[in-house]
């Protein structure tokens, strides 16, 4: 769990920083939330994270657009099933691809845009039965390290945003507005 969770958490933080640098208004908003909540302390800790709803919305949006593991682990069906008119026979090898699910216009308004606000005042959570957001899989076969992975992303990302101001170098303004 530790090895698998480290690489995926690091990749998620990189995607988060990439998206936030490309969306400076969102970055300023989440930094303001973190800095106001944490104050003059030198570091963001686990207790602080619970008071950062916009940070949590940003992370959900990152998980929606850039799931840590876009293709689930291989599964094999155990019985005959019908899914949307298609017959799936026993012993069929399956994957769930969370990448297109997170970008499906049937579930998401403006699915290709980075809009963290879509998760404010929303019950959608990647830990429950919301199958439109499944960056860690779902059900009893979901990632066993979900708590460690989410805590790592929350702490690393919040501390990077708290301690540093991030922007593209001059002359490299390829941000989305």
Tab-separated table of C-alpha atoms in Angstrom:
chain	number	residue	atom	x	y	z
A	1	UNK	CA	0.000	0.000	0.000
A	2	UNK	CA	2.801	2.408	0.861
A	3	UNK	CA	4.684	1.999	-2.437
A	4	UNK	CA	1.544	2.107	-4.609
A	5	UNK	CA	0.121	5.029	-2.647
A	6	UNK	CA	3.309	7.084	-2.827
A	7	UNK	CA	3.564	7.137	-6.619
A	8	UNK	CA	-0.124	7.829	-7.190
A	9	UNK	CA	-0.213	10.546	-4.514
A	10	UNK	CA	2.835	12.246	-6.025
A	11	UNK	CA	1.293	12.119	-9.508
A	12	UNK	CA	-1.961	13.574	-8.164
A	13	UNK	CA	-0.131	16.489	-6.511
A	14	UNK	CA	1.717	17.156	-9.778
A	15	UNK	CA	-1.585	17.179	-11.699
A	16	UNK	CA	-3.074	19.467	-9.047
A	17	UNK	CA	-0.228	21.962	-9.300
A	18	UNK	CA	-0.389	21.826	-13.104
A	19	UNK	CA	-4.133	22.538	-13.084
A	20	UNK	CA	-3.835	25.288	-10.483
A	21	UNK	CA	-0.989	27.050	-12.293
A	22	UNK	CA	-3.143	26.951	-15.431
A	23	UNK	CA	-6.074	28.373	-13.409
A	24	UNK	CA	-4.540	31.166	-11.296
A	25	UNK	CA	-7.882	32.463	-9.961
A	26	UNK	CA	-8.636	29.061	-8.473
A	27	UNK	CA	-5.125	28.875	-7.043
A	28	UNK	CA	-5.453	32.294	-5.392
A	29	UNK	CA	-8.815	31.321	-3.946
A	30	UNK	CA	-7.573	28.057	-2.422
A	31	UNK	CA	-4.393	29.729	-1.144
A	32	UNK	CA	-6.463	32.449	0.536
A	33	UNK	CA	-8.639	29.817	2.224
A	34	UNK	CA	-5.597	27.901	3.478
A	35	UNK	CA	-3.680	30.974	4.624
A	36	UNK	CA	-6.682	32.520	6.410
A	37	UNK	CA	-7.552	29.265	8.163
A	38	UNK	CA	-4.028	28.278	9.165
A	39	UNK	CA	-2.793	31.760	10.065
A	40	UNK	CA	0.857	32.257	10.997
A	41	UNK	CA	1.671	28.627	11.786
A	42	UNK	CA	4.609	27.222	9.860
A	43	UNK	CA	2.774	24.177	8.504
A	44	UNK	CA	-0.692	22.860	7.640
A	45	UNK	CA	-1.585	19.781	9.696
A	46	UNK	CA	-4.354	17.168	9.640
A	47	UNK	CA	-6.624	19.170	11.955
A	48	UNK	CA	-6.475	22.175	9.618
A	49	UNK	CA	-7.632	20.154	6.591
A	50	UNK	CA	-11.132	19.697	8.050
A	51	UNK	CA	-11.643	23.492	7.868
A	52	UNK	CA	-10.728	23.775	4.180
A	53	UNK	CA	-13.817	22.991	2.070
A	54	UNK	CA	-12.485	24.717	-1.048
A	55	UNK	CA	-9.237	22.701	-0.885
A	56	UNK	CA	-11.340	19.535	-0.655
A	57	UNK	CA	-13.362	20.685	-3.695
A	58	UNK	CA	-10.134	21.334	-5.635
A	59	UNK	CA	-8.904	17.841	-4.793
A	60	UNK	CA	-12.187	16.260	-5.889
A	61	UNK	CA	-11.921	18.138	-9.188
A	62	UNK	CA	-8.354	16.850	-9.616
A	63	UNK	CA	-9.534	13.300	-8.907
A	64	UNK	CA	-12.360	13.768	-11.450
A	65	UNK	CA	-10.096	15.012	-14.253
A	66	UNK	CA	-6.900	13.122	-13.391
A	67	UNK	CA	-7.731	9.923	-11.500
A	68	UNK	CA	-4.654	8.387	-9.845
A	69	UNK	CA	-5.223	5.058	-11.605
A	70	UNK	CA	-7.500	5.640	-14.630
A	71	UNK	CA	-7.943	1.920	-15.333
A	72	UNK	CA	-9.022	-0.214	-12.414
A	73	UNK	CA	-7.269	-3.445	-11.645
A	74	UNK	CA	-8.298	-6.435	-13.716
A	75	UNK	CA	-11.461	-8.139	-12.577
A	76	UNK	CA	-13.072	-11.311	-13.863
A	77	UNK	CA	-16.830	-11.767	-13.911
A	78	UNK	CA	-18.197	-14.729	-11.997
A	79	UNK	CA	-21.667	-14.964	-13.497
A	80	UNK	CA	-23.585	-14.107	-16.619
A	81	UNK	CA	-24.715	-10.448	-16.597
A	82	UNK	CA	-26.518	-8.026	-18.872
A	83	UNK	CA	-25.230	-4.441	-18.841
A	84	UNK	CA	-27.121	-1.910	-20.968
A	85	UNK	CA	-28.181	-4.649	-23.360
A	86	UNK	CA	-24.756	-6.290	-23.642
A	87	UNK	CA	-24.271	-9.815	-22.400
A	88	UNK	CA	-21.165	-10.321	-20.283
A	89	UNK	CA	-20.303	-13.987	-19.867
A	90	UNK	CA	-18.656	-15.532	-16.802
A	91	UNK	CA	-14.836	-15.386	-16.760
A	92	UNK	CA	-14.802	-12.159	-18.845
A	93	UNK	CA	-11.847	-9.938	-17.940
A	94	UNK	CA	-13.028	-6.386	-17.223
A	95	UNK	CA	-11.620	-2.961	-16.388
A	96	UNK	CA	-13.426	0.185	-15.278
A	97	UNK	CA	-12.027	3.299	-16.960
A	98	UNK	CA	-12.577	6.218	-14.578
A	99	UNK	CA	-10.992	8.752	-16.984
A	100	UNK	CA	-13.988	9.013	-19.371
A	101	UNK	CA	-16.472	8.682	-16.491
A	102	UNK	CA	-15.012	11.835	-14.944
A	103	UNK	CA	-15.401	13.630	-18.289
A	104	UNK	CA	-18.836	12.360	-19.280
A	105	UNK	CA	-21.220	15.236	-20.147
A	106	UNK	CA	-24.099	13.041	-18.963
A	107	UNK	CA	-22.809	13.527	-15.393
A	108	UNK	CA	-20.778	16.745	-15.563
A	109	UNK	CA	-21.574	20.207	-16.883
A	110	UNK	CA	-18.593	21.505	-18.919
A	111	UNK	CA	-16.727	18.254	-18.221
A	112	UNK	CA	-13.377	19.285	-19.736
A	113	UNK	CA	-13.152	22.470	-17.657
A	114	UNK	CA	-11.451	22.690	-14.266
A	115	UNK	CA	-14.275	23.975	-12.032
A	116	UNK	CA	-13.721	23.175	-8.362
A	117	UNK	CA	-16.919	24.985	-7.365
A	118	UNK	CA	-18.955	22.098	-8.781
A	119	UNK	CA	-18.126	20.202	-5.573
A	120	UNK	CA	-19.040	22.964	-3.126
A	121	UNK	CA	-22.419	22.198	-1.539
A	122	UNK	CA	-22.402	18.831	-3.317
A	123	UNK	CA	-22.899	15.396	-1.778
A	124	UNK	CA	-20.693	13.756	-4.418
A	125	UNK	CA	-17.830	11.984	-2.726
A	126	UNK	CA	-15.269	9.499	-3.989
A	127	UNK	CA	-15.693	7.351	-0.865
A	128	UNK	CA	-19.410	6.690	-1.186
A	129	UNK	CA	-21.663	5.226	-3.862
A	130	UNK	CA	-21.246	8.136	-6.308
A	131	UNK	CA	-20.168	6.184	-9.361
A	132	UNK	CA	-19.596	9.332	-11.431
A	133	UNK	CA	-16.479	9.974	-9.286
A	134	UNK	CA	-14.491	6.772	-8.718
A	135	UNK	CA	-10.763	7.610	-8.677
A	136	UNK	CA	-10.183	4.789	-6.165
A	137	UNK	CA	-12.653	2.288	-7.543
A	138	UNK	CA	-15.809	1.473	-5.606
A	139	UNK	CA	-17.355	-1.051	-3.292
A	140	UNK	CA	-15.453	-3.744	-1.488
A	141	UNK	CA	-12.818	-3.833	-4.242
A	142	UNK	CA	-11.959	-0.142	-3.860
A	143	UNK	CA	-8.373	0.894	-3.155
A	144	UNK	CA	-7.446	-0.209	0.378
A	145	UNK	CA	-5.143	2.813	0.792
A	146	UNK	CA	-7.751	5.481	0.001
A	147	UNK	CA	-7.428	7.153	3.420
A	148	UNK	CA	-3.628	7.286	3.226
A	149	UNK	CA	-3.673	8.524	-0.372
A	150	UNK	CA	-6.220	11.275	0.244
A	151	UNK	CA	-4.491	12.436	3.448
A	152	UNK	CA	-1.144	12.555	1.654
A	153	UNK	CA	-2.538	14.614	-1.234
A	154	UNK	CA	-4.377	16.962	1.144
A	155	UNK	CA	-1.337	17.585	3.336
A	156	UNK	CA	1.261	17.907	0.582
A	157	UNK	CA	-0.886	20.106	-1.668
A	158	UNK	CA	-2.093	22.362	1.155
A	159	UNK	CA	1.459	22.885	2.423
A	160	UNK	CA	2.788	23.676	-1.055
A	161	UNK	CA	-0.005	26.209	-1.569
A	162	UNK	CA	0.392	27.661	1.923
A	163	UNK	CA	4.144	28.176	1.744
A	164	UNK	CA	4.751	29.226	-1.864
A	165	UNK	CA	3.268	31.420	-4.585
A	166	UNK	CA	3.217	29.598	-7.911
A	167	UNK	CA	3.023	30.959	-11.459
A	168	UNK	CA	4.310	30.338	-14.951
A	169	UNK	CA	7.586	32.058	-15.896
A	170	UNK	CA	7.239	35.417	-17.671
A	171	UNK	CA	6.447	35.003	-21.351
A	172	UNK	CA	4.901	31.571	-20.784
A	173	UNK	CA	1.323	32.673	-20.176
A	174	UNK	CA	-0.568	29.630	-21.472
A	175	UNK	CA	-3.205	29.723	-18.746
A	176	UNK	CA	-6.863	29.021	-19.275
A	177	UNK	CA	-9.106	31.888	-18.368
